[in-house]
Coordinates of C-alpha atoms and ligand atoms in Angstrom, one line a residue:
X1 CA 85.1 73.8 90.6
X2 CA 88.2 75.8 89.2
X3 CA 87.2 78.8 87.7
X4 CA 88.9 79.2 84.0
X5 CA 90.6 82.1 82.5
X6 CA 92.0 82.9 79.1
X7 CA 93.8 85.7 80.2
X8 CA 97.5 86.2 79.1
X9 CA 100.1 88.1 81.7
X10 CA 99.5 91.3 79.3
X11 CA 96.2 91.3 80.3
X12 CA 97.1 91.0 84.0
X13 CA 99.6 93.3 83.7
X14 CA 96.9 96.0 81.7
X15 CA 94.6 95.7 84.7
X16 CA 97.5 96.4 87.1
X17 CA 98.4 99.6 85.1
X18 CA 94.2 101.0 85.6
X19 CA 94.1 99.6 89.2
X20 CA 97.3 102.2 89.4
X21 CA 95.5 105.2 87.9
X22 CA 93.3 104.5 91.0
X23 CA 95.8 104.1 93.5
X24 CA 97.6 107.3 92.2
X25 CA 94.2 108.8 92.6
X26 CA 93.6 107.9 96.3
X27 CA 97.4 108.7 96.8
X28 CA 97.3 112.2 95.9
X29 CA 94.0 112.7 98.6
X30 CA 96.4 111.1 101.4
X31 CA 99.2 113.7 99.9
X32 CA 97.0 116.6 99.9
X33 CA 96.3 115.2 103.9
X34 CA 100.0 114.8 104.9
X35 CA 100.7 118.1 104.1
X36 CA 97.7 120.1 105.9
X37 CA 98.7 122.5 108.1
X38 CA 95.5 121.3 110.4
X39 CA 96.9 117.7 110.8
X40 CA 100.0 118.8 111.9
X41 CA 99.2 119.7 115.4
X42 CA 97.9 116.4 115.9
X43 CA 101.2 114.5 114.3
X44 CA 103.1 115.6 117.3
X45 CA 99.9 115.1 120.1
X46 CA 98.9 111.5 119.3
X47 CA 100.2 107.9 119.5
X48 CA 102.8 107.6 116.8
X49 CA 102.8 104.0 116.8
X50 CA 99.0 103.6 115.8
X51 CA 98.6 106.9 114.0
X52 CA 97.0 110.1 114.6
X53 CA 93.4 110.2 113.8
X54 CA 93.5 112.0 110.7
X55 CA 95.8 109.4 109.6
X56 CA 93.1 106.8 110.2
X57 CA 90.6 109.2 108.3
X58 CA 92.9 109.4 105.8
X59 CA 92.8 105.0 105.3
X60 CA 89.1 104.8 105.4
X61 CA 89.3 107.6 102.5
X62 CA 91.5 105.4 100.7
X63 CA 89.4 102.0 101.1
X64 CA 85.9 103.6 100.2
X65 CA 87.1 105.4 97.0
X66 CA 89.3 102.0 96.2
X67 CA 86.4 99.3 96.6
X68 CA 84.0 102.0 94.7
X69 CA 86.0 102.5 91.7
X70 CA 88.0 99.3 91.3
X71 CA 84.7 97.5 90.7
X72 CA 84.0 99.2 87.0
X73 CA 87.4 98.6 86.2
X74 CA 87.1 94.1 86.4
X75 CA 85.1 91.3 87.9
X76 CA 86.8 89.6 91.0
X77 CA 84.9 87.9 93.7
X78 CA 85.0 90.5 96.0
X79 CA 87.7 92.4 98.6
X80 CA 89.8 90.3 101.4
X81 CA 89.9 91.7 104.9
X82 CA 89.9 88.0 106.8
X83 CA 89.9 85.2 104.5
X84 CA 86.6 84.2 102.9
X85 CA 84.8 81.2 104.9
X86 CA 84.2 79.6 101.9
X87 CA 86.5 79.7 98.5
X88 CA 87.6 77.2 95.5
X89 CA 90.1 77.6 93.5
X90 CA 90.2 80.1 90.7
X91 CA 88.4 83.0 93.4
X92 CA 90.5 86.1 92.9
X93 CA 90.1 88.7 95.6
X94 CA 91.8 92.5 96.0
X95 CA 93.5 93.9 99.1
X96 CA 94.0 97.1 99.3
X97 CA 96.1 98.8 101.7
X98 CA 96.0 101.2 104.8
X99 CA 99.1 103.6 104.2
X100 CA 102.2 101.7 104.9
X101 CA 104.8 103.8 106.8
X102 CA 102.6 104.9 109.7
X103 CA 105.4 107.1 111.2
X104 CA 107.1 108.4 108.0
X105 CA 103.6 109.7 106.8
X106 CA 103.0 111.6 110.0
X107 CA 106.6 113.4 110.1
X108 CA 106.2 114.3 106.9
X109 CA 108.5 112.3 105.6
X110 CA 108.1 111.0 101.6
X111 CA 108.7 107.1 102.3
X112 CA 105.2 106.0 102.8
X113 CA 103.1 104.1 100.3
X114 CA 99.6 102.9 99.0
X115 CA 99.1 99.6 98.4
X116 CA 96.7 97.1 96.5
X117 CA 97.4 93.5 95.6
X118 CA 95.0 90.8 93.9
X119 CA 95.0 87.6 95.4
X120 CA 93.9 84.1 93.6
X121 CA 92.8 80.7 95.5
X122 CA 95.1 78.3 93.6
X123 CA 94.5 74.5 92.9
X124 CA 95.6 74.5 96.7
X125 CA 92.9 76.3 97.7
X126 CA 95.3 78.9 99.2
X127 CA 95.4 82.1 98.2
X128 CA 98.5 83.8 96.5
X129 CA 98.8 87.3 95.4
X130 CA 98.9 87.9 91.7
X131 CA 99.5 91.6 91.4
X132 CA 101.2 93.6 93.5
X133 CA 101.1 97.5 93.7
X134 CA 102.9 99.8 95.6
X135 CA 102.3 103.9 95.0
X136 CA 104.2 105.8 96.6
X137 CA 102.9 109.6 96.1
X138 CA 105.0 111.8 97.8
X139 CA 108.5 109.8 95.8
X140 CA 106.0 109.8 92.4
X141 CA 106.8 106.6 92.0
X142 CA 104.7 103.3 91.3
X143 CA 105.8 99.6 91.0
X144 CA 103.8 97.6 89.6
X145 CA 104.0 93.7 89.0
X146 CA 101.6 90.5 87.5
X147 CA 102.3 87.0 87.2
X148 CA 104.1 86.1 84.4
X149 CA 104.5 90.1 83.3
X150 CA 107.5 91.3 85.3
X151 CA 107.8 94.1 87.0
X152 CA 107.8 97.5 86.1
X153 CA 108.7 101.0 87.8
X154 CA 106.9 104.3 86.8
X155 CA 108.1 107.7 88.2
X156 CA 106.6 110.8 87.1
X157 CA 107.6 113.9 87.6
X158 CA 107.6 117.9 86.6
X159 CA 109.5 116.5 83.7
X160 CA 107.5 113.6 82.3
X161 CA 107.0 110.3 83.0
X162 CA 110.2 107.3 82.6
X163 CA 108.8 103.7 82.9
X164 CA 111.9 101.1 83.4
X165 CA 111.4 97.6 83.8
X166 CA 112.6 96.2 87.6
X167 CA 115.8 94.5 87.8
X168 CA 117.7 93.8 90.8
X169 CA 121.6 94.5 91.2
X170 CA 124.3 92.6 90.8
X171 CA 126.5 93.1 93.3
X172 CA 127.9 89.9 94.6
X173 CA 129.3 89.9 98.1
X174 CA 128.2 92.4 101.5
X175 CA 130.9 94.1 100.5
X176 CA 129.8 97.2 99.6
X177 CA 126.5 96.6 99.0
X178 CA 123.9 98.2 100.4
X179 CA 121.4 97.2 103.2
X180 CA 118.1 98.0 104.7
X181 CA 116.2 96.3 107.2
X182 CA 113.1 96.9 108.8
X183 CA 111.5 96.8 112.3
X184 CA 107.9 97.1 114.0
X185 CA 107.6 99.0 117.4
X186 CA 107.7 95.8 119.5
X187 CA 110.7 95.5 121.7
X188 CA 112.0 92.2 120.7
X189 CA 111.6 92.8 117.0
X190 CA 113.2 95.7 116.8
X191 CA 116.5 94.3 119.0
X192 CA 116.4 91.3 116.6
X193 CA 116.9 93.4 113.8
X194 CA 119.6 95.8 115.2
X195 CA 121.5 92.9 116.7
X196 CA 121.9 91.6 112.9
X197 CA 122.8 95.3 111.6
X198 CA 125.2 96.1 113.8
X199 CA 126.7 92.2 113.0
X200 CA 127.1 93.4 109.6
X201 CA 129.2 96.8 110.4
X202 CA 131.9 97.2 108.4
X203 CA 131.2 95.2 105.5
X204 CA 127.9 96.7 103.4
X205 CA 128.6 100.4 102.0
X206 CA 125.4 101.1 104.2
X207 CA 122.8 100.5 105.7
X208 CA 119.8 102.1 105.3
X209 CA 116.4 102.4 107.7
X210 CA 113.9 104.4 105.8
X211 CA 110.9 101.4 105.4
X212 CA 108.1 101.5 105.1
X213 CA 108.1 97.5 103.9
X214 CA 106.4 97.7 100.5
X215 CA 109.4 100.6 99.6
X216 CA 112.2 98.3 101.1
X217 CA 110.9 95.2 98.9
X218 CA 110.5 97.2 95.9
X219 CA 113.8 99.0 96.1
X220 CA 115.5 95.3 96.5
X221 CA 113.7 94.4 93.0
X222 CA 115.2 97.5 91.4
X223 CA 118.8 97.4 92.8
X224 CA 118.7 100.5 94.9
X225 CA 119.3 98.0 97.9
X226 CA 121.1 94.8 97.5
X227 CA 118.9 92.6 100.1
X228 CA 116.4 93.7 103.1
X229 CA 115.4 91.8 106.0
X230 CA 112.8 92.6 108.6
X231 CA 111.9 90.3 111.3
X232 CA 108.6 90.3 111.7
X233 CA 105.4 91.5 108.9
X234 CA 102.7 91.7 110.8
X235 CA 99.4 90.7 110.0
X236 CA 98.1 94.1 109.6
X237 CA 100.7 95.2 107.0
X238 CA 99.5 92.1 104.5
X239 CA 98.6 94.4 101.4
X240 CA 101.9 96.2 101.1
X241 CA 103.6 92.7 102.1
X242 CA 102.0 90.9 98.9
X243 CA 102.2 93.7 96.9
X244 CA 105.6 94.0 97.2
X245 CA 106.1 90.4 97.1
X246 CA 105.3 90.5 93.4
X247 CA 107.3 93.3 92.1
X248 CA 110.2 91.2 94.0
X249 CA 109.1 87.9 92.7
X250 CA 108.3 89.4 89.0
X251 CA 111.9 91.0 89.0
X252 CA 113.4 87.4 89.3
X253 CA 114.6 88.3 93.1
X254 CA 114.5 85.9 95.7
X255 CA 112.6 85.8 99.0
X256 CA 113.3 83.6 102.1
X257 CA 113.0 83.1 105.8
X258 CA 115.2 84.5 108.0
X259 CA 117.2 80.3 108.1
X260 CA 117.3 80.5 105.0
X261 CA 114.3 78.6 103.8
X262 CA 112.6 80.2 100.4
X263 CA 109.4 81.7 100.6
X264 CA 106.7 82.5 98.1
X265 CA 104.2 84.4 99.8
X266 CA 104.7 84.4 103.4
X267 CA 103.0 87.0 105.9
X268 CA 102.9 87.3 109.7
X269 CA 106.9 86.1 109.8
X270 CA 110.5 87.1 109.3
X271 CA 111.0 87.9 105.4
X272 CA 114.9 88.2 103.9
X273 CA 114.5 89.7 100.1
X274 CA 117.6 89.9 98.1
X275 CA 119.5 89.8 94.5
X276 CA 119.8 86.4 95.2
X277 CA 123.8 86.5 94.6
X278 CA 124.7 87.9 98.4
X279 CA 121.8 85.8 100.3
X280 CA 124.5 83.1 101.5
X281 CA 126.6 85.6 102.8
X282 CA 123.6 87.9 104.7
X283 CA 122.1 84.3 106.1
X284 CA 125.3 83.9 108.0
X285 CA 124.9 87.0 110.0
X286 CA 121.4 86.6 110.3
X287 CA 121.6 82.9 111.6
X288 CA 123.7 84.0 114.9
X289 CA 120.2 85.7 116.1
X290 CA 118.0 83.0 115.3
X291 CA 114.1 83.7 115.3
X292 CA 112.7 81.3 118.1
X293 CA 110.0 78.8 116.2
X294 CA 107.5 79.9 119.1
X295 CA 107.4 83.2 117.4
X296 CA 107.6 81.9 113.9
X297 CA 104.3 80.0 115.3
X298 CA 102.5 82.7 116.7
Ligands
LIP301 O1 102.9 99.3 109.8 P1 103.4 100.7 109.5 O2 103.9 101.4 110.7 O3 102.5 101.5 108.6 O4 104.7 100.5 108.5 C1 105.9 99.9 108.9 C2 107.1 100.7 108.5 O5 107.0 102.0 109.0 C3 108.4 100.1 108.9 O6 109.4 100.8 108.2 C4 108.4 98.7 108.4 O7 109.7 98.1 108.8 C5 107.2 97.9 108.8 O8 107.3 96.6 108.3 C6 106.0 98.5 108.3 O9 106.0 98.6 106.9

């Protein structure tokens, strides 16, 4: 049976902003990590593509303090690693995130996020995030989105605190727009997605690759980019996937495949986000390195 609510989007959107206040918490922890002297040595010793073992410390910090503390702040039917053998509709479940932006975190670089998204079984009986959240420490900055609620940015800093609602940008052709794409550490991935950016030279104003995901997604439902495309989110990344899948979604951007077709909520595939007014013109580029359906399959 359905579970019922009465529960506007400013309610939603209430519980989003205390989830944050927790997410900021566990952010400054992985901060206060990134930047010890200690962890350094082992940045440059380990295997960058899975993370240095203080890195993975540093996620298990973040998941205990999250699933301790989230649970004063609302009821929800529990947290959503693999999904539940047995759910109805109404079920609302939280995600929360490893860090996203493995490598940037371990150089020291300040593109790397936190992430925590709620997800809901619908009539469907699939499950569909809700609220999306994506901290990002090091930037000060945190996006925040609920159904029905929009989307809002928060950056602090020394300064004070400015709080803007999320609006993508206008700009309506590749020219001079601005780009950024994304790519995993698996060969055929990453030549998919330099293939289609160096396609496009000439015509964007730039284009970037900074990722991690969640940042990319968020900065297309604020303007700073004009569209992003990534050809593959992996399973593992699903948190900062949904939670940035909001803010986009929230912000009254568009999301699609990489032919083109529209997407909701879509992990463990190609994603194109944009402003929705330059998507014809990317999907042209992007069509002349098709993704094979055996991999959109997998
Ligand atoms: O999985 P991970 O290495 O933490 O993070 C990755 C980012 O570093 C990369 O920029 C992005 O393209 C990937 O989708 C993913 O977000």
């Amino acid at each position: 049976m359905e579970e019922t609510r009465e529960e506007t989007p400013q309610d939603l959107r209430n519980l989003a902003l205390k989830v944050a206040g927790l997410l900021e918490e566990a952010g400054q922890h992985a901060l206060h990590d990134q930047l010890n002297p200690r962890n350094l040595a082992q940045s440059s010793t380990e295997n960058a593509d899975r993370g240095p073992r203080y890195k993975l410390e540093v996620d298990s910090k973040i998941m205990r303090f999250m699933s301790a503390r989230i649970a004063d702040i609302a009821h929800f039917d529990g947290f959503w690693t693999t999904r539940p053998a047995e759910s109805r509709p109404g079920q609302r479940y939280w995600y929360i995130g490893k860090i996203d932006g493995v490598i940037n975190y371990i150089r020291r670089m300040s593109e790397w996020t936190v992430t925590a998204a709620l997800f809901e079984f619908g009539p469907d009986n699939e499950p569909k995030p809700i609220i999306g959240i994506v901290h990002a420490p090091a930037l000060g900055l945190t996006y925040l989105a609920a159904k029905g609620a929009g989307a809002v940015r928060i950056h602090k800093t020394a300064v004070g605190e400015k709080r803007d609602k999320v609006v993508p940008s206008m700009t309506s052709s590749l020219d001079g727009s601005v780009l950024s794409y994304g790519m995993s550490f698996l060969p055929d991935e990453s030549q998919r997605a330099l293939d289609v950016a160096s396609s496009l030279a000439g015509r964007p104003a730039d284009i970037k690759r900074v990722g991690p995901a969640s940042l990319d997604l968020c900065k297309v439902a604020d303007g700073t980019y004009d569209a992003y495309f990534e050809p593959m989110l992996h399973v593992w990344d699903i948190p900062a996937i949904a939670a940035g899948t909001v803010v986009v979604w929230e912000a009254q951007g568009t999301l699609s495949r990489w032919d083109g077709e529209r997407i909701h909520w879509r992990h463990d595939n190609d994603v194109v986000a944009s402003n929705g007014l330059i998507i014809r013109e990317l999907q042209h580029y992007l069509q002349q390195y098709p993704w094979p359906d055996s991999i959109n399959q997998r």
